[in-house]
Amino acid sequence: MKQNIYKSAAIVTIFSTIEKLMSFFYRVVLSRVIGAEGIGIYQICLSVFAVFLTAASSGIPITVSRLIAKSNTVNDIKGKNSAVTAGVVGTLIFTVPIAAILFLGRNALDFLFTDDRCIDIFLILLPGLILTSVYAVMRGSFWGNKQFVPYSVIELLEDAVMVILGCILVFNVTDPVLGARRATIAVAVSYVFSFCVSLFWYFKKGGRFVNPRRQLKPLFSSSMPITAMRTSTSLLNSAVAVLLPLLLMKTYGLDNSDAISLYGVAIGMSLPILFIPSSLIGSISVVVAPELSENFYKKKTEQVRFDIEKSIKAAIFIATLLVPILFVLGDEIGEFLYSNQLSGEIVQRCSFILVPMCLSMITTTILNSMNHERRTLIHFLCGAVLMIISIVFLTRYVGIYSYMIGLAASFVITCVLNLLLLRKSCKGLKYMKYSVHALIVTVSACVFGMLLDGIISKYVSAVWQIVILAFATTGFAVAFLFCFEMFTLRPLKRLISKS
């Protein structure tokens, strides 16, 4: 069983890493072609769209996955199909009317955007609200049935369609608004692709749409808190997209274009770098969540504890490796990728956000798999309040960094509350010693990297500086982890032998 988990996690991680790398370098291309203003417009449209998409389907995939896992414990095929059908019905009930209302009322959407140029671009995404919400249900069925390869392939191909088409459409574009529009068209086409392919695969593997009545109530009762939490996240991001540029204009005297450009640097350039671990955490979550749910329903207490400990330690391990790289090389990475000094400065100064971010993400997934959706919603809302307070009261003093401070505070409070609930729900969890050792390794690797940077920066180009320091800092951290017995090659050996 452990070998299957390692293999599944490896498959999802590899595909997810390739996908995120494509998306990341696509962002670099967009930033260079359509500039910070174009990125800002593009990001604002996606943020507002994400609110509606999240409200429509964000809680459904994990809930469908959990209901399928529960049905698997008693080999209930009809129950599995009913869960998927209930998910599709539930999401269509919301998305079809909302898409129609937004389209027909498009002349009254000014209140959603700080920039009127965003409205027409936003409308391009509306058909995708319906299509991608149905795909989200299919994604949940893949997770619950542990079909990780098709899920990973579809996700990768969806991203490839967006990246390839987007690069073609924005090629030689000089106007930032036209560039944002064409990049959005590529996103909409990728939604159509994943919708068609996922439905084809679902029916090909024997899936059917049946009477959803028996699963509608458990679906909505479990998915609503998750949806509320993730919708709140999207609402929060949209509020930031409106509030932050306005505060920057008011407190710093910037015009609309300059404020949106500054927002684009922070959200469209720096944040994707800081959120690199989210793809790895997501891979772990996709594999662990159905397994954890099955063990939870079967009351395998020891196995549940083992799954939780390994997931938390994996999140800490990821942060331990990445924080020193971003802390040491933040400036160089921002300059190299975007030719923008501020983006690199933000990455370097805010690199330690990765620790609470990774823990917050993985613990939220764990708790949702154990029927604690309402508590994770409350924990998230506590963090969201801190973020808004930070932006409102600190922007006049620290500018764009008010958002980063609020983000850090949000992750810290969510992480702490989640861990306290986990310790109460599952007695005997052991991760504190691992956490302390990880902190020692992280600080030591940061110091090592800065000292090495001071030596080699005088003798090598920026590119070689990034390459040498990235490998050296990572190697130092891995060696230190190995000395603390926090890193082992056993899972890799098992995976290779199994293959």
XYZ file of C-alpha atoms in Angstrom:
499
model
C 0.000 0.000 0.000
C 2.806 2.453 0.897
C 4.546 1.656 -2.401
C 1.351 2.505 -4.282
C 1.137 5.836 -2.462
C 4.765 6.646 -3.274
C 4.258 5.720 -6.915
C 1.029 7.713 -7.230
C 2.588 10.720 -5.519
C 5.597 10.504 -7.832
C 3.401 10.373 -10.944
C 1.226 13.313 -9.889
C 4.262 15.324 -8.758
C 6.152 14.820 -12.025
C 3.197 15.820 -14.183
C 2.271 18.688 -11.878
C 5.843 19.988 -11.843
C 5.984 20.008 -15.647
C 2.606 21.723 -15.761
C 3.598 24.401 -13.247
C 6.906 25.007 -15.001
C 5.046 25.593 -18.253
C 2.632 27.989 -16.549
C 5.468 29.743 -14.785
C 7.513 30.377 -17.909
C 4.331 31.347 -19.739
C 3.905 34.062 -17.106
C 7.448 35.171 -17.849
C 6.635 35.374 -21.573
C 3.444 37.324 -20.889
C 5.216 39.737 -18.548
C 7.819 40.477 -21.205
C 5.356 40.770 -24.110
C 2.352 42.556 -22.588
C 4.162 44.162 -19.639
C 3.179 44.745 -16.036
C 0.021 46.654 -17.012
C -1.198 43.840 -19.281
C -0.415 41.278 -16.584
C -2.329 43.400 -14.082
C -5.450 43.531 -16.300
C -5.183 39.803 -17.059
C -4.785 38.982 -13.362
C -7.737 41.144 -12.311
C -10.029 39.397 -14.829
C -8.885 35.959 -13.668
C -9.345 36.949 -10.016
C -12.948 38.027 -10.533
C -13.697 34.962 -12.681
C -12.178 32.767 -9.979
C -14.777 34.022 -7.496
C -17.640 32.652 -9.569
C -15.790 29.477 -10.529
C -14.865 28.802 -6.929
C -18.418 29.416 -5.733
C -19.685 26.994 -8.379
C -17.396 24.029 -7.896
C -14.464 24.419 -5.529
C -15.830 22.212 -2.750
C -17.312 19.598 -5.053
C -14.178 17.736 -6.325
C -12.823 16.845 -2.878
C -16.342 15.949 -1.693
C -17.026 13.750 -4.740
C -13.645 12.130 -4.138
C -14.532 11.457 -0.491
C -17.998 10.079 -1.333
C -16.440 7.753 -3.913
C -13.845 6.641 -1.351
C -16.667 5.919 1.084
C -18.556 3.933 -1.587
C -15.386 1.980 -2.349
C -15.320 0.658 1.201
C -18.570 -1.254 0.473
C -18.040 -1.685 -3.298
C -21.078 0.488 -4.120
C -20.750 1.221 -7.871
C -24.130 2.934 -8.097
C -23.215 5.154 -5.158
C -20.058 6.275 -6.956
C -21.961 7.172 -10.141
C -24.632 8.904 -8.078
C -21.987 11.058 -6.386
C -20.582 12.186 -9.748
C -24.052 12.902 -11.125
C -24.964 14.864 -8.012
C -21.796 16.912 -8.465
C -22.639 17.732 -12.090
C -26.242 18.635 -11.231
C -25.165 20.781 -8.303
C -22.630 22.760 -10.282
C -24.919 23.294 -13.294
C -27.704 24.605 -11.048
C -25.351 27.434 -10.099
C -23.233 28.098 -13.186
C -25.859 28.248 -15.950
C -28.018 30.982 -14.321
C -24.985 32.958 -13.136
C -23.348 32.900 -16.586
C -26.616 34.053 -18.186
C -27.101 36.861 -15.638
C -23.525 38.122 -16.041
C -23.764 38.089 -19.824
C -27.153 39.827 -20.004
C -26.139 42.330 -17.328
C -22.683 43.002 -18.748
C -23.347 46.770 -18.923
C -23.693 46.892 -15.153
C -20.444 45.123 -14.227
C -18.471 48.282 -13.500
C -18.643 47.623 -9.755
C -16.572 44.438 -10.193
C -13.544 46.135 -11.711
C -11.363 49.158 -11.029
C -10.629 49.358 -14.762
C -13.448 49.366 -17.366
C -11.130 47.699 -19.871
C -11.476 44.456 -17.927
C -15.196 43.925 -18.594
C -15.038 42.749 -22.218
C -12.069 40.528 -21.424
C -13.905 38.987 -18.470
C -16.884 38.061 -20.698
C -14.590 35.845 -22.804
C -14.274 33.524 -19.802
C -18.011 33.123 -19.114
C -18.586 29.905 -21.150
C -15.664 28.425 -19.248
C -17.587 28.907 -15.993
C -19.957 26.104 -17.005
C -17.433 23.876 -18.752
C -14.654 23.912 -16.204
C -17.036 23.453 -13.258
C -18.208 20.190 -14.843
C -14.574 19.234 -15.395
C -13.980 19.876 -11.680
C -16.521 17.148 -10.885
C -14.744 14.768 -13.279
C -11.493 15.635 -11.531
C -13.033 14.598 -8.216
C -14.089 11.269 -9.734
C -10.524 10.665 -10.912
C -9.203 11.330 -7.400
C -11.757 9.109 -5.696
C -11.133 6.231 -8.114
C -7.346 6.775 -7.800
C -7.027 7.327 -11.554
C -4.051 9.622 -11.089
C -2.448 9.127 -14.507
C -5.429 10.290 -16.613
C -6.012 13.151 -14.192
C -2.383 14.242 -14.466
C -2.299 13.913 -18.252
C -5.477 15.981 -18.733
C -4.205 18.687 -16.389
C -0.900 18.812 -18.254
C -2.528 18.912 -21.693
C -4.963 21.617 -20.591
C -2.042 23.767 -19.531
C -0.148 22.956 -22.735
C -3.112 24.115 -24.839
C -3.239 27.399 -22.924
C 0.516 28.000 -23.124
C 0.979 27.125 -26.802
C -2.106 28.989 -27.996
C -1.357 31.916 -25.705
C 2.195 32.294 -27.002
C 0.908 32.209 -30.584
C -1.821 34.787 -29.919
C 0.298 37.312 -28.010
C 3.266 37.067 -30.369
C 4.331 40.592 -31.424
C 1.445 42.229 -29.525
C 2.407 45.693 -28.276
C -0.865 46.863 -26.733
C -1.284 45.574 -23.128
C -5.089 45.398 -23.343
C -5.019 43.422 -26.615
C -2.392 41.130 -25.095
C -4.538 40.498 -22.004
C -7.536 39.779 -24.246
C -5.664 37.225 -26.355
C -4.149 35.540 -23.304
C -7.670 35.201 -21.893
C -8.899 33.581 -25.131
C -6.189 30.926 -24.672
C -7.482 30.235 -21.142
C -11.064 29.835 -22.433
C -9.981 27.372 -25.147
C -8.072 25.289 -22.588
C -11.298 24.990 -20.549
C -13.121 23.591 -23.577
C -10.340 21.040 -24.083
C -10.320 19.679 -20.518
C -14.141 19.511 -20.445
C -14.319 17.370 -23.603
C -11.439 15.042 -22.759
C -12.493 14.433 -19.139
C -16.072 13.531 -20.114
C -14.782 11.189 -22.807
C -12.533 9.404 -20.308
C -15.236 9.183 -17.635
C -17.669 7.389 -19.956
C -14.931 5.291 -21.540
C -14.029 3.852 -18.103
C -17.619 2.853 -17.413
C -18.876 5.949 -15.634
C -22.574 6.754 -15.976
C -24.997 9.497 -15.013
C -27.660 8.007 -12.712
C -30.272 9.282 -10.276
C -28.333 11.669 -7.970
C -30.942 11.850 -5.189
C -29.176 9.634 -2.645
C -25.940 11.653 -2.806
C -27.255 15.212 -3.127
C -27.661 15.837 0.609
C -24.234 14.514 1.704
C -22.636 16.272 -1.268
C -24.019 19.680 -0.386
C -23.548 19.325 3.373
C -19.871 18.470 2.957
C -19.023 20.675 -0.015
C -20.674 23.903 1.167
C -18.104 24.737 3.898
C -15.219 23.983 1.501
C -16.877 26.025 -1.235
C -17.501 28.855 1.213
C -13.850 28.842 2.261
C -12.500 28.801 -1.287
C -15.072 31.306 -2.494
C -13.968 33.541 0.336
C -10.406 33.127 -0.912
C -11.440 34.232 -4.402
C -13.516 37.089 -2.978
C -10.530 38.103 -0.911
C -8.283 38.081 -3.989
C -10.840 40.122 -5.923
C -11.156 42.561 -3.023
C -7.378 42.916 -3.026
C -7.445 43.485 -6.822
C -9.834 46.395 -6.265
C -8.672 47.736 -2.907
C -4.895 47.621 -3.261
C -4.606 49.698 -6.471
C -7.075 52.237 -5.037
C -5.049 52.580 -1.820
C -1.819 52.880 -3.799
C -3.359 55.688 -5.871
C -4.687 57.421 -2.779
C -1.641 57.162 -0.521
C 1.173 57.399 -3.081
C -0.421 59.608 -5.732
C -0.039 57.009 -8.502
C -2.251 57.069 -11.587
C -4.401 54.067 -12.503
C -1.870 52.511 -14.924
C 1.027 52.783 -12.459
C -1.032 51.323 -9.601
C -2.159 48.378 -11.732
C 1.435 47.856 -12.900
C 2.624 47.706 -9.286
C -0.175 45.274 -8.492
C 0.862 43.214 -11.534
C 4.463 43.029 -10.312
C 3.455 41.734 -6.873
C 0.574 39.431 -7.819
C 1.465 38.463 -11.382
C 5.253 38.165 -11.062
C 6.395 37.659 -7.463
C 3.501 35.585 -6.145
C 3.791 32.792 -8.768
C 7.397 32.269 -7.629
C 6.429 32.198 -3.962
C 3.593 29.785 -4.737
C 5.857 27.230 -6.431
C 5.389 24.814 -3.479
C 1.613 24.812 -3.991
C 1.953 22.441 -6.952
C 3.966 19.972 -4.866
C 1.591 20.272 -1.914
C -1.285 19.807 -4.332
C 0.267 16.589 -5.630
C 0.559 15.214 -2.113
C -3.017 16.254 -1.328
C -4.449 14.599 -4.445
C -2.905 11.240 -3.498
C -3.287 11.363 0.282
C -6.865 12.723 0.511
C -8.730 9.660 -0.874
C -6.435 7.259 1.010
C -6.886 9.207 4.242
C -10.669 9.309 3.769
C -10.868 5.548 3.276
C -8.768 4.881 6.377
C -10.815 7.423 8.339
C -14.119 5.746 7.434
C -12.640 2.318 8.167
C -11.489 3.664 11.568
C -7.858 2.688 10.973
C -6.564 5.107 13.591
C -2.890 4.218 13.367
C -2.855 4.451 9.582
C -4.620 7.826 9.734
C -1.994 9.102 12.166
C 0.771 7.798 9.899
C -0.764 9.532 6.844
C -1.087 12.833 8.723
C 2.475 12.785 10.059
C 3.964 11.937 6.672
C 1.936 14.655 4.942
C 2.951 17.333 7.448
C 6.604 16.306 7.286
C 6.495 16.325 3.480
C 5.167 19.903 3.517
C 7.911 20.981 5.936
C 10.526 19.226 3.797
C 9.403 21.093 0.672
C 9.558 24.456 2.437
C 12.976 23.632 3.907
C 14.440 23.062 0.448
C 12.853 26.060 -1.275
C 13.103 28.862 1.307
C 16.937 29.129 1.169
C 16.928 29.222 -2.654
C 14.408 32.072 -2.819
C 16.004 33.944 0.079
C 19.456 33.833 -1.467
C 18.501 34.233 -5.130
C 15.282 36.263 -5.014
C 16.819 39.411 -6.506
C 18.641 37.546 -9.260
C 15.584 35.448 -10.164
C 13.340 38.517 -10.453
C 15.872 40.336 -12.607
C 16.581 37.292 -14.777
C 12.949 36.274 -15.379
C 11.177 39.610 -15.539
C 13.901 42.264 -15.763
C 12.158 43.733 -12.740
C 14.072 44.489 -9.573
C 11.008 44.935 -7.346
C 9.631 41.469 -8.122
C 12.897 39.873 -7.007
C 13.057 42.030 -3.907
C 9.566 40.899 -2.890
C 10.480 37.244 -3.434
C 13.604 37.504 -1.298
C 12.031 39.421 1.580
C 8.917 37.242 1.681
C 10.494 33.823 1.098
C 9.776 32.669 4.660
C 6.039 32.796 3.877
C 6.570 29.349 2.333
C 6.713 27.631 5.732
C 3.245 28.577 7.054
C 1.852 28.444 3.515
C 2.857 24.805 2.981
C 1.597 23.766 6.411
C -1.663 25.664 5.995
C -2.379 24.020 2.633
C -1.644 20.447 3.676
C -3.403 20.640 7.054
C -6.517 22.106 5.450
C -6.664 19.167 3.033
C -6.144 16.678 5.872
C -8.891 18.194 8.022
C -11.326 18.337 5.092
C -10.710 14.613 4.534
C -11.701 14.007 8.158
C -15.054 15.866 8.082
C -13.762 19.119 9.610
C -14.819 21.374 6.720
C -16.658 23.857 8.921
C -13.696 24.335 11.235
C -11.264 24.922 8.362
C -13.671 27.570 7.032
C -13.594 29.378 10.378
C -9.803 29.168 10.488
C -9.527 30.608 7.000
C -11.870 33.495 7.805
C -9.710 34.404 10.801
C -6.715 34.655 8.483
C -8.682 36.617 5.873
C -9.623 39.258 8.441
C -5.945 39.766 9.282
C -5.094 40.186 5.595
C -7.710 42.873 5.012
C -6.657 44.705 8.178
C -3.042 44.641 6.979
C -3.895 46.059 3.550
C -6.194 48.783 4.891
C -3.900 50.029 7.653
C -0.374 49.269 6.397
C -0.442 50.251 2.711
C 0.272 53.903 3.501
C 3.390 52.846 5.403
C 4.830 49.904 3.459
C 3.079 50.130 0.070
C 2.650 46.864 -1.807
C 4.215 44.948 1.094
C 1.004 45.390 3.089
C -0.432 42.552 1.011
C 2.565 40.297 1.630
C 2.433 40.968 5.380
C -1.289 40.196 5.371
C -0.694 37.009 3.383
C 1.924 35.851 5.879
C -0.343 36.609 8.851
C -3.209 34.754 7.174
C -1.149 31.610 6.618
C 0.301 31.701 10.143
C -3.064 31.912 11.920
C -4.616 29.252 9.666
C -1.637 26.947 10.122
C -1.618 27.279 13.927
C -5.373 26.726 14.284
C -5.289 23.732 11.921
C -2.438 22.073 13.792
C -4.156 22.594 17.154
C -7.310 20.936 15.802
C -5.304 18.048 14.344
C -3.562 17.401 17.660
C -6.961 17.329 19.337
C -8.567 15.080 16.692
C -5.683 12.645 16.330
C -3.778 12.010 19.533
C -0.084 11.226 19.492
C 0.982 13.147 16.386
C 4.764 13.562 16.255
C 6.170 16.341 14.107
C 7.648 18.929 16.524
C 11.170 17.448 16.557
C 11.111 17.297 12.754
C 9.957 20.946 12.648
C 12.747 22.175 14.933
C 15.388 20.353 12.901
C 13.889 21.783 9.703
C 14.144 25.313 11.124
C 17.824 24.755 11.941
C 18.478 23.440 8.431
C 16.605 26.343 6.790
C 18.489 29.050 8.692
C 21.835 27.316 8.172
C 21.225 26.905 4.427
C 20.260 30.585 4.139
C 23.464 31.671 5.876
C 25.538 29.286 3.756
C 23.913 30.552 0.563
C 24.458 34.222 1.416
C 28.126 33.625 2.265
C 28.675 31.702 -0.962
C 26.828 34.382 -2.920
C 29.169 37.031 -1.555
C 32.129 35.031 -2.854
C 31.040 33.965 -6.337
C 28.941 37.001 -7.369
C 32.149 38.850 -8.242
C 33.403 36.190 -10.624
C 30.429 34.711 -12.533
C 27.502 35.988 -14.578
C 23.965 36.202 -13.134
C 22.875 33.011 -14.894
C 25.747 30.964 -13.505
C 25.252 32.598 -10.135
C 21.665 31.293 -10.063
C 22.670 27.808 -11.223
C 25.610 27.390 -8.853
C 23.861 28.800 -5.786
C 20.642 26.855 -6.402
C 22.494 23.535 -6.583
C 24.906 24.380 -3.767
C 22.208 25.616 -1.375
C 19.949 22.655 -2.125
C 22.852 20.228 -1.722
C 23.787 21.789 1.599
C 20.191 21.534 2.851
C 19.808 17.906 1.685
C 23.085 16.904 3.325
C 22.038 18.582 6.570
C 18.624 16.873 6.409
C 20.331 13.550 5.839
C 22.473 14.114 8.935
C 19.326 14.747 10.976
C 17.825 11.564 9.467
C 15.047 13.677 7.957
C 15.781 12.520 4.437
C 15.995 8.968 3.150
C 16.216 7.285 -0.212
C 14.044 4.323 0.842
C 10.842 5.547 -0.865
C 12.780 6.093 -4.101
C 14.339 2.641 -3.878
C 10.924 1.079 -3.287
C 9.499 2.964 -6.233
C 12.317 1.859 -8.543
C 12.124 -1.754 -7.404
C 8.349 -1.738 -7.821
C 8.672 -0.374 -11.333
